Coordinates of N, CA and C in Angstrom, one line a residue:
X1 N 0.3 -1.1 -0.2 CA 0.2 0.5 0.2 C 1.4 1.2 0.2
X2 N 1.7 1.0 0.9 CA 3.1 2.7 1.3 C 4.1 2.8 -0.5
X3 N 3.5 1.9 -0.9 CA 4.5 1.5 -2.3 C 3.7 2.4 -3.6
X4 N 2.9 1.8 -3.7 CA 1.2 1.9 -4.4 C 1.5 3.7 -4.4
X5 N 1.2 3.7 -2.8 CA 0.8 6.2 -2.3 C 1.7 6.9 -3.0
X6 N 3.5 6.0 -3.1 CA 4.6 7.1 -3.2 C 4.6 7.3 -4.6
X7 N 4.5 5.8 -5.2 CA 4.3 6.0 -7.1 C 3.5 6.7 -7.7
X8 N 1.7 6.7 -6.3 CA 0.8 8.2 -7.6 C 1.1 9.1 -7.1
X9 N 2.2 9.2 -6.1 CA 2.4 10.7 -5.0 C 3.9 11.3 -6.7
X10 N 4.3 10.4 -6.2 CA 5.8 11.0 -7.5 C 5.1 10.9 -9.4
X11 N 4.0 9.8 -9.4 CA 3.5 10.4 -10.5 C 3.1 12.0 -11.3
X12 N 2.7 12.0 -10.6 CA 1.3 13.7 -10.1 C 2.4 14.0 -10.1
X13 N 3.3 14.9 -9.8 CA 5.1 15.0 -9.3 C 5.0 15.3 -10.6
X14 N 5.0 14.4 -11.0 CA 6.3 14.0 -12.7 C 5.6 14.8 -13.8
X15 N 4.6 14.5 -13.6 CA 3.8 14.7 -15.1 C 3.1 16.2 -14.7
X16 N 3.0 17.0 -12.8 CA 2.8 18.6 -12.8 C 4.7 18.5 -14.1
X17 N 5.0 18.4 -12.9 CA 6.6 19.6 -13.7 C 6.7 19.0 -14.8
X18 N 6.3 18.5 -16.2 CA 6.0 18.2 -17.5 C 5.3 19.5 -17.6
X19 N 4.5 19.7 -17.4 CA 2.9 20.4 -17.5 C 3.6 21.6 -17.0
X20 N 4.2 22.8 -15.6 CA 5.0 23.6 -16.0 C 6.2 24.0 -16.2
X21 N 6.8 22.5 -16.9 CA 7.2 23.2 -18.4 C 7.3 23.7 -19.4
X22 N 6.2 22.3 -19.4 CA 5.7 23.1 -21.0 C 5.1 24.7 -20.4
X23 N 4.4 24.8 -20.3 CA 3.9 26.4 -20.3 C 4.6 27.0 -19.7
X24 N 6.1 27.0 -19.1 CA 7.4 28.1 -19.2 C 7.8 28.2 -21.0
X25 N 7.3 26.8 -21.4 CA 8.1 26.6 -22.5 C 7.2 27.4 -23.9
X26 N 5.5 27.2 -23.4 CA 5.0 27.7 -24.7 C 4.5 29.5 -24.4
X27 N 5.1 29.9 -23.1 CA 4.9 31.2 -22.7 C 4.0 31.3 -22.5
X28 N 3.1 30.5 -21.3 CA 1.7 30.4 -20.8 C 1.6 30.5 -19.7
X29 N 1.1 31.2 -18.8 CA 1.2 31.9 -17.7 C 0.3 30.5 -16.8
X30 N 1.6 30.5 -15.7 CA 1.4 29.3 -14.9 C 0.1 29.8 -13.6
X31 N -0.9 31.0 -14.5 CA -2.0 30.7 -12.9 C -3.2 30.9 -13.9
X32 N -3.2 30.0 -15.0 CA -3.8 29.8 -16.3 C -4.9 28.0 -15.0
X33 N -5.8 27.9 -14.4 CA -6.2 27.9 -13.9 C -6.8 25.8 -14.3
X34 N -6.8 25.5 -15.5 CA -7.1 24.4 -16.1 C -5.8 24.2 -17.0
X35 N -5.5 22.9 -16.6 CA -4.6 22.6 -18.5 C -6.1 22.3 -19.6
X36 N -4.7 22.5 -20.6 CA -5.9 22.6 -21.7 C -4.8 22.2 -23.6
X37 N -5.6 22.3 -23.7 CA -5.6 21.8 -25.7 C -3.9 22.6 -26.4
X38 N -3.3 22.3 -26.3 CA -2.6 24.1 -26.8 C -2.9 23.9 -28.2
X39 N -3.2 22.8 -29.2 CA -3.6 23.0 -30.4 C -5.4 23.2 -31.1
X40 N -6.1 22.8 -29.8 CA -7.1 23.5 -29.8 C -8.4 24.3 -29.1
X41 N -7.2 24.9 -28.0 CA -7.3 25.3 -27.1 C -8.3 24.3 -25.8
X42 N -8.8 23.5 -26.0 CA -10.6 23.3 -25.1 C -9.7 22.8 -23.7
X43 N -10.2 22.7 -23.0 CA -9.6 23.3 -21.3 C -9.9 21.3 -21.5
X44 N -9.3 20.8 -20.8 CA -9.3 19.2 -20.7 C -9.7 19.1 -19.5
X45 N -10.3 17.7 -18.6 CA -11.1 17.0 -18.0 C -10.4 16.1 -17.5
X46 N -11.0 15.8 -15.8 CA -10.0 15.6 -14.7 C -8.9 14.1 -15.7
X47 N -10.4 13.0 -16.6 CA -10.1 12.3 -16.9 C -9.3 12.0 -17.8
X48 N -8.5 13.5 -18.8 CA -8.1 13.4 -19.3 C -6.5 13.7 -19.2
X49 N -6.8 14.3 -17.6 CA -4.7 14.6 -17.4 C -4.0 13.6 -15.9
X50 N -4.9 12.2 -16.3 CA -4.4 11.2 -15.5 C -2.9 10.9 -15.6
X51 N -2.1 10.5 -15.0 CA -0.9 10.8 -14.8 C -0.3 9.4 -15.6
X52 N -0.1 9.1 -16.8 CA 0.4 8.3 -18.2 C -0.6 7.5 -18.9
X53 N -1.5 7.0 -17.5 CA -3.1 6.0 -18.4 C -3.3 6.9 -18.8
X54 N -3.5 9.1 -19.1 CA -4.3 9.4 -19.7 C -4.2 9.4 -21.1
X55 N -2.3 8.5 -21.1 CA -1.9 9.9 -22.4 C -2.0 8.1 -23.3
X56 N -2.0 7.3 -23.0 CA -2.5 5.4 -23.2 C -3.3 5.4 -23.9
X57 N -4.6 5.6 -23.2 CA -5.8 5.5 -23.2 C -6.7 6.4 -24.2
X58 N -5.8 7.7 -24.7 CA -6.2 8.5 -26.7 C -4.6 8.4 -27.3
X59 N -4.4 7.4 -26.8 CA -3.1 7.6 -27.7 C -2.0 8.3 -28.4
X60 N -2.0 8.9 -27.8 CA -1.2 10.2 -27.6 C -1.9 11.2 -28.6
X61 N -3.7 11.4 -28.8 CA -4.2 12.6 -29.1 C -4.5 13.6 -28.3
X62 N -5.5 14.5 -29.2 CA -6.2 14.9 -27.9 C -7.7 13.9 -28.0
X63 N -8.0 14.1 -27.9 CA -10.2 13.2 -27.3 C -11.0 14.4 -28.1
X64 N -11.0 15.9 -28.1 CA -11.1 16.6 -28.3 C -11.2 17.0 -30.3
X65 N -9.5 17.1 -30.6 CA -9.9 17.7 -32.3 C -8.1 16.5 -32.6
X66 N -8.5 15.9 -31.9 CA -7.2 14.6 -32.8 C -6.3 15.0 -32.8
X67 N -5.1 15.8 -32.8 CA -4.4 16.2 -32.8 C -3.2 15.7 -32.5
X68 N -2.3 14.9 -32.9 CA -1.4 13.6 -32.2 C -0.1 14.5 -31.1
X69 N -0.3 14.7 -29.5 CA 0.6 15.2 -29.3 C 2.1 14.5 -29.3
X70 N 1.8 13.2 -28.6 CA 3.0 12.4 -28.5 C 3.0 11.5 -27.8
X71 N 2.8 10.2 -28.3 CA 2.8 8.4 -26.8 C 4.2 9.0 -25.8
X72 N 5.3 9.3 -26.6 CA 6.8 9.9 -26.0 C 6.0 9.7 -23.9
X73 N 5.4 11.2 -23.9 CA 5.0 11.5 -23.2 C 4.6 10.5 -22.0
X74 N 4.0 9.4 -22.7 CA 3.5 8.4 -21.6 C 5.2 7.5 -21.5
X75 N 5.5 7.6 -21.6 CA 7.3 6.5 -21.6 C 7.6 8.0 -20.6
X76 N 7.5 9.1 -20.6 CA 8.8 10.1 -20.4 C 8.3 9.8 -18.6
X77 N 7.0 9.8 -18.5 CA 6.2 9.8 -16.6 C 6.3 8.5 -16.4
X78 N 6.2 7.6 -16.8 CA 6.3 6.6 -16.8 C 7.9 5.8 -16.4
X79 N 9.1 6.6 -17.1 CA 10.3 6.2 -17.0 C 10.7 7.7 -15.3
X80 N 9.8 8.5 -15.4 CA 10.1 9.8 -14.7 C 9.2 9.3 -13.0
X81 N 8.3 9.0 -13.3 CA 7.9 8.4 -12.2 C 8.5 6.9 -11.5
X82 N 9.0 6.0 -12.2 CA 9.5 4.7 -11.1 C 11.7 6.0 -10.8
X83 N 11.9 6.4 -11.0 CA 12.8 6.9 -10.4 C 12.8 7.2 -9.7
X84 N 11.7 8.4 -9.5 CA 11.8 9.0 -8.2 C 11.3 7.6 -8.2
X85 N 10.2 7.2 -7.8 CA 10.1 6.2 -6.6 C 11.0 5.7 -6.2
X86 N 12.6 4.8 -7.3 CA 13.3 4.5 -6.5 C 14.3 5.5 -5.5
X87 N 14.1 6.8 -5.7 CA 15.1 7.3 -5.4 C 14.1 8.1 -3.2
X88 N 13.1 7.9 -4.0 CA 12.2 8.8 -2.3 C 12.9 8.3 -1.1
X89 N 13.3 7.2 -1.0 CA 13.9 6.9 -0.1 C 15.0 8.2 0.9
X90 N 15.3 9.0 0.1 CA 16.7 9.6 0.3 C 16.3 10.8 -0.1
X91 N 15.2 11.8 0.3 CA 15.2 13.0 0.6 C 15.6 14.1 -0.6
X92 N 17.5 14.3 0.2 CA 18.4 14.7 -1.1 C 18.5 14.9 -2.0
X93 N 18.6 13.0 -2.5 CA 17.9 13.2 -3.9 C 17.2 12.4 -4.3
X94 N 15.6 12.8 -3.9 CA 14.6 12.8 -4.4 C 14.3 14.1 -5.2
X95 N 14.4 15.1 -4.5 CA 14.6 16.7 -4.6 C 15.0 17.1 -5.6
X96 N 16.4 16.8 -6.1 CA 17.1 17.3 -7.0 C 16.8 16.9 -8.0
X97 N 16.7 15.8 -7.9 CA 16.4 15.2 -9.4 C 14.9 16.0 -9.8
X98 N 13.4 16.0 -9.2 CA 12.1 16.7 -9.5 C 13.3 17.7 -10.1
X99 N 13.8 18.7 -9.2 CA 14.5 19.5 -10.0 C 14.8 19.7 -10.9
X100 N 16.1 19.1 -11.3 CA 17.0 17.9 -12.5 C 15.8 18.4 -14.0
X101 N 15.0 17.9 -13.1 CA 14.1 16.9 -14.2 C 13.5 18.9 -14.8
X102 N 12.4 19.7 -14.1 CA 12.2 20.5 -14.9 C 13.3 21.6 -15.4
X103 N 13.8 21.8 -14.5 CA 15.7 22.5 -15.6 C 16.1 21.7 -16.5
X104 N 15.7 20.5 -17.3 CA 16.5 20.2 -17.9 C 15.4 20.3 -18.8
X105 N 14.3 19.9 -19.2 CA 13.1 20.1 -19.3 C 13.6 21.5 -20.3
X106 N 13.1 22.1 -19.3 CA 13.6 24.2 -19.9 C 14.7 24.2 -20.7
X107 N 15.6 23.8 -20.5 CA 16.6 23.9 -20.6 C 16.8 22.5 -22.6
X108 N 16.2 22.0 -22.6 CA 16.3 22.1 -24.0 C 16.0 22.8 -24.6
X109 N 14.5 23.2 -24.0 CA 13.5 23.7 -25.3 C 14.2 25.2 -25.7
X110 N 14.9 25.8 -24.9 CA 15.5 27.2 -24.0 C 15.9 27.6 -24.3
X111 N 17.5 26.2 -23.9 CA 18.9 26.5 -24.1 C 18.9 28.0 -22.4
X112 N 17.9 27.8 -21.3 CA 18.3 28.8 -20.5 C 17.1 28.6 -19.3
X113 N 17.8 28.2 -17.9 CA 16.8 27.9 -16.8 C 16.9 29.4 -16.0
X114 N 15.2 28.9 -14.8 CA 15.0 30.0 -13.5 C 16.4 29.1 -12.6
X115 N 17.4 29.3 -12.8 CA 17.6 28.5 -11.4 C 18.1 29.1 -10.5
X116 N 17.5 30.4 -9.9 CA 17.4 31.1 -9.2 C 16.1 30.2 -7.4
X117 N 15.5 29.1 -8.5 CA 14.6 28.5 -7.9 C 15.8 27.8 -7.0
X118 N 16.4 27.2 -7.6 CA 17.4 26.2 -6.7 C 17.7 26.4 -5.7
X119 N 17.7 28.0 -5.1 CA 18.7 29.0 -4.3 C 18.6 28.4 -3.0
X120 N 16.9 28.9 -2.1 CA 17.1 28.0 -1.4 C 17.2 26.9 -0.5
X121 N 16.8 25.8 -1.6 CA 17.5 24.6 -2.3 C 18.9 23.9 -1.4
X122 N 20.1 25.1 -2.5 CA 21.1 24.7 -1.8 C 21.3 25.3 -0.6
X123 N 20.6 26.4 -0.4 CA 21.1 27.6 0.6 C 20.5 26.5 2.3
X124 N 19.8 25.5 2.0 CA 19.1 24.0 3.4 C 20.5 22.8 3.2
X125 N 20.8 23.3 2.0 CA 22.2 21.8 1.9 C 23.1 21.7 2.4
X126 N 23.2 23.8 2.6 CA 24.5 24.0 2.8 C 25.1 23.9 4.2
X127 N 23.3 24.6 4.1 CA 23.1 24.2 6.7 C 23.6 23.1 7.7
X128 N 22.8 21.9 6.1 CA 23.2 20.3 6.8 C 24.0 19.3 6.0
X129 N 25.0 20.2 5.9 CA 26.5 19.6 4.6 C 27.8 20.0 5.9
X130 N 27.7 19.5 6.9 CA 29.0 20.3 7.5 C 30.8 19.7 7.5
X131 N 30.5 18.8 6.7 CA 32.2 17.9 6.3 C 32.6 18.9 5.3
X132 N 33.5 18.3 6.5 CA 34.3 20.2 5.1 C 34.8 19.4 4.0
X133 N 34.9 17.6 3.3 CA 35.0 17.6 2.3 C 34.0 18.5 1.2
X134 N 32.4 18.4 0.9 CA 31.6 18.5 0.4 C 32.4 20.3 0.6
X135 N 32.1 20.9 1.0 CA 32.2 22.7 1.6 C 33.3 22.9 0.5
X136 N 34.3 22.6 1.2 CA 35.5 22.6 0.0 C 35.1 21.7 -1.4
X137 N 34.5 21.0 -1.4 CA 34.2 20.8 -3.3 C 33.2 22.0 -3.3
X138 N 32.9 21.7 -2.4 CA 31.6 23.1 -3.0 C 32.4 24.4 -3.9
X139 N 33.2 24.7 -2.8 CA 33.9 26.2 -3.2 C 34.1 26.1 -4.5
X140 N 35.1 24.7 -4.5 CA 36.0 24.4 -5.4 C 35.3 24.8 -6.9
X141 N 34.7 24.1 -6.5 CA 33.2 23.4 -8.0 C 33.0 25.1 -8.2
X142 N 32.4 25.9 -7.5 CA 31.8 27.6 -7.5 C 33.2 28.1 -8.8
X143 N 34.1 27.7 -7.5 CA 35.3 29.1 -8.1 C 35.9 28.6 -9.5
X144 N 35.5 27.4 -9.9 CA 36.2 26.8 -11.4 C 34.7 27.4 -12.6
X145 N 33.7 27.1 -11.9 CA 32.6 26.9 -13.0 C 32.3 29.0 -13.2
X146 N 32.7 30.1 -12.3 CA 32.3 30.8 -12.4 C 33.1 31.5 -13.4
X147 N 35.0 31.0 -12.9 CA 36.0 31.1 -13.9 C 35.5 31.3 -15.8
X148 N 34.6 29.2 -15.6 CA 34.5 29.1 -16.9 C 33.1 29.7 -18.0
X149 N 32.4 30.3 -17.1 CA 31.5 31.4 -16.9 C 31.2 32.8 -17.9
X150 N 32.5 33.5 -16.7 CA 32.4 34.7 -16.6 C 33.9 35.0 -17.7
X151 N 34.8 33.9 -17.4 CA 35.7 34.1 -18.3 C 36.2 33.4 -19.6
X152 N 36.1 32.3 -19.7 CA 36.1 31.4 -20.9 C 34.5 31.6 -22.0
X153 N 34.0 32.2 -20.6 CA 32.2 31.9 -21.4 C 32.4 30.8 -21.8
X154 N 32.4 30.1 -21.5 CA 32.6 28.0 -21.5 C 31.0 27.3 -21.1
X155 N 30.7 28.5 -20.5 CA 29.1 27.4 -19.7 C 28.8 29.4 -18.9
X156 N 27.4 28.3 -19.3 CA 26.1 29.6 -19.1 C 26.0 29.6 -17.0
X157 N 25.8 30.8 -16.8 CA 25.3 30.4 -15.5 C 24.6 30.2 -15.2
X158 N 23.3 29.9 -15.7 CA 22.2 29.2 -15.4 C 23.1 27.5 -14.4
X159 N 23.7 27.3 -14.9 CA 24.8 25.6 -14.7 C 24.7 25.4 -13.2
X160 N 25.4 27.0 -12.4 CA 26.2 27.1 -11.7 C 25.6 26.8 -10.2
X161 N 24.7 27.0 -10.4 CA 23.0 26.1 -9.1 C 23.1 24.9 -9.2
X162 N 23.0 24.5 -10.4 CA 23.0 22.9 -10.4 C 24.4 22.2 -10.4
X163 N 25.0 22.4 -10.7 CA 27.0 21.9 -9.8 C 26.9 21.8 -9.1
X164 N 26.7 22.9 -8.1 CA 27.1 23.6 -7.0 C 26.0 22.0 -5.8
X165 N 24.8 21.8 -6.1 CA 23.3 21.5 -5.5 C 24.4 20.0 -6.0
X166 N 25.1 18.9 -6.8 CA 25.0 17.4 -7.1 C 26.7 17.9 -6.2
X167 N 27.3 19.1 -6.3 CA 28.7 18.6 -5.3 C 27.9 18.3 -3.7
X168 N 27.2 19.0 -3.5 CA 26.5 18.6 -2.1 C 25.7 17.4 -1.5
X169 N 25.5 16.6 -2.7 CA 24.8 15.2 -2.5 C 25.7 14.2 -2.8
X170 N 26.3 14.9 -3.7 CA 27.1 13.7 -3.5 C 28.4 12.9 -2.6
X171 N 29.2 12.5 -3.7 CA 31.2 12.5 -3.0 C 31.6 12.9 -3.6
X172 N 33.2 12.9 -3.3 CA 33.9 13.3 -4.2 C 34.4 12.6 -5.9
X173 N 34.2 11.2 -5.4 CA 33.5 9.6 -6.8 C 33.0 9.5 -7.4
X174 N 31.3 10.5 -6.6 CA 30.4 9.9 -7.5 C 30.0 11.3 -8.5
X175 N 30.7 12.4 -8.1 CA 30.4 13.5 -8.4 C 31.6 13.5 -10.0
X176 N 33.1 13.1 -9.6 CA 33.6 12.9 -9.9 C 33.0 11.7 -11.6
X177 N 32.5 11.1 -11.9 CA 32.1 9.9 -12.5 C 30.3 10.6 -12.5
X178 N 29.6 11.6 -12.8 CA 29.0 12.2 -13.2 C 29.1 13.3 -14.4
X179 N 30.8 13.7 -13.8 CA 30.8 15.1 -15.1 C 31.2 13.9 -16.4
X180 N 31.9 12.6 -15.6 CA 32.9 12.3 -16.6 C 31.9 11.3 -17.7
X181 N 30.4 10.8 -17.0 CA 29.8 9.8 -17.5 C 28.4 11.7 -18.3
X182 N 28.9 12.5 -17.8 CA 27.7 13.4 -18.7 C 29.5 13.4 -19.8
X183 N 30.4 13.9 -19.4 CA 31.1 14.3 -21.2 C 31.6 13.1 -22.0
X184 N 30.5 12.3 -21.7 CA 31.1 11.4 -22.9 C 29.3 10.9 -23.5
X185 N 28.2 11.8 -22.6 CA 27.2 11.9 -23.2 C 26.9 13.3 -24.5
X186 N 28.0 14.4 -23.1 CA 27.5 16.0 -24.4 C 28.7 15.4 -25.5
X187 N 29.7 14.5 -25.3 CA 30.4 14.6 -26.9 C 30.1 13.6 -28.1
X188 N 29.3 13.1 -27.4 CA 28.4 12.0 -28.5 C 27.5 12.4 -29.1
X189 N 26.8 13.7 -29.2 CA 25.2 14.7 -28.9 C 26.2 15.4 -30.0
X190 N 26.9 15.8 -29.6 CA 28.3 17.3 -30.4 C 28.7 16.6 -31.9
X191 N 29.0 15.1 -31.3 CA 29.4 14.3 -33.0 C 28.8 14.3 -34.3
X192 N 27.8 14.1 -33.1 CA 26.3 13.4 -34.3 C 25.5 14.3 -34.5
X193 N 25.7 15.0 -33.8 CA 24.3 16.8 -34.5 C 25.6 17.6 -35.1
X194 N 26.6 17.5 -34.9 CA 27.6 18.0 -36.0 C 27.8 19.5 -35.0
X195 N 27.9 20.3 -34.0 CA 26.7 21.4 -33.3 C 28.4 22.2 -32.4
X196 N 28.2 23.5 -32.0 CA 29.5 23.7 -31.2 C 29.2 23.6 -29.7
X197 N 27.3 23.2 -29.5 CA 26.7 23.8 -28.6 C 25.1 22.6 -28.0
X198 N 24.9 22.9 -26.9 CA 24.1 21.9 -26.3 C 23.2 22.8 -25.2
X199 N 22.9 21.7 -24.4 CA 21.2 22.7 -23.0 C 22.9 21.1 -22.5
X200 N 23.7 21.7 -21.4 CA 24.4 20.7 -20.5 C 23.8 20.3 -19.8
X201 N 22.3 21.1 -18.9 CA 22.1 20.6 -17.7 C 21.2 18.9 -18.3
X202 N 20.0 18.9 -19.2 CA 19.6 17.6 -20.4 C 20.5 16.6 -19.5
X203 N 22.1 17.0 -20.2 CA 23.2 15.6 -19.9 C 23.8 15.8 -18.5
X204 N 23.6 16.3 -17.9 CA 23.7 16.6 -16.6 C 22.7 15.5 -15.8
X205 N 21.8 16.2 -15.8 CA 21.0 15.4 -15.3 C 20.9 13.3 -15.9
X206 N 21.0 13.0 -17.2 CA 21.2 12.0 -17.2 C 22.5 10.9 -16.8
X207 N 23.6 12.2 -17.1 CA 24.9 10.9 -16.2 C 24.5 11.1 -14.9
X208 N 23.7 12.0 -13.7 CA 23.7 11.7 -12.5 C 22.6 10.6 -12.1
X209 N 21.8 10.5 -13.5 CA 20.6 9.3 -12.9 C 21.8 8.7 -13.2
X210 N 22.7 7.4 -14.3 CA 23.2 6.9 -14.5 C 24.1 6.0 -13.3
X211 N 24.8 7.5 -12.7 CA 26.1 7.5 -12.1 C 24.8 6.3 -10.7
X212 N 24.3 7.8 -10.2 CA 23.0 7.3 -8.5 C 22.3 6.0 -8.9
X213 N 22.2 5.3 -9.6 CA 21.2 4.5 -10.6 C 22.0 3.3 -10.1
X214 N 23.1 3.5 -10.8 CA 24.7 2.4 -11.0 C 24.9 1.7 -9.0
X215 N 25.2 2.8 -8.7 CA 25.5 2.8 -7.4 C 25.0 2.3 -6.8
X216 N 23.5 2.1 -7.3 CA 21.9 1.8 -5.8 C 22.2 -0.3 -6.5
X217 N 22.1 -0.7 -7.7 CA 22.0 -1.6 -8.3 C 23.4 -2.7 -7.8
X218 N 24.5 -1.3 -7.4 CA 25.9 -2.1 -7.1 C 25.3 -2.6 -5.3
X219 N 25.1 -2.0 -4.9 CA 24.5 -2.3 -3.4 C 23.8 -3.2 -3.3
X220 N 22.3 -3.6 -4.4 CA 21.5 -4.3 -4.3 C 22.3 -6.0 -5.0
X221 N 23.1 -5.7 -5.6 CA 23.5 -6.9 -5.7 C 24.8 -7.5 -4.9
X222 N 25.8 -6.6 -4.4 CA 27.2 -7.1 -3.4 C 25.7 -7.2 -1.6
X223 N 24.8 -6.5 -1.8 CA 24.2 -6.5 -0.8 C 23.2 -7.9 -0.6

């Protein structure tokens, strides 16, 4: 019963985060009371907005105008729900994952994020992380990031709070592995797309998830 409630909670959160990111990316007010079809503008009823299930039942189409919006939404909602459910037992990882999902959707669409939303969470983590290793690593990451942003112009300023967040919730090895996996994924993307720019946060998010879930799998297998 508890697992089912946690799953439903995470499904609702993931669906809400995707909806909020979609509204921001399409410059739609967050104060709009109800969800609606972006193509025909028809207000959606409650059974049109059930996470995962509604998209599958509608086959990725609007019930009212039959415009196809994609079954990939159900896939993303399902994967996001499963992963966030796995992270739920560790609140810092869980909350960080929800933030990074939102920022990844933003960054992928506009190559910019509302990074200031992370500031209260960063303050909380700094207050509750007292060991010298984390604080020293965080200061080092901040210094390097500021250099990359303002001197080398090689990174966006919005990436700094995300990197600081990952530095505070990971140990040195975990953070280094995250950057390593992220770099490989980013290099593959740049090679395939033949471009010199990319939205960094989505790759950082995926790299971090790969490391975190791999660590959990190793602990489960060895235990």
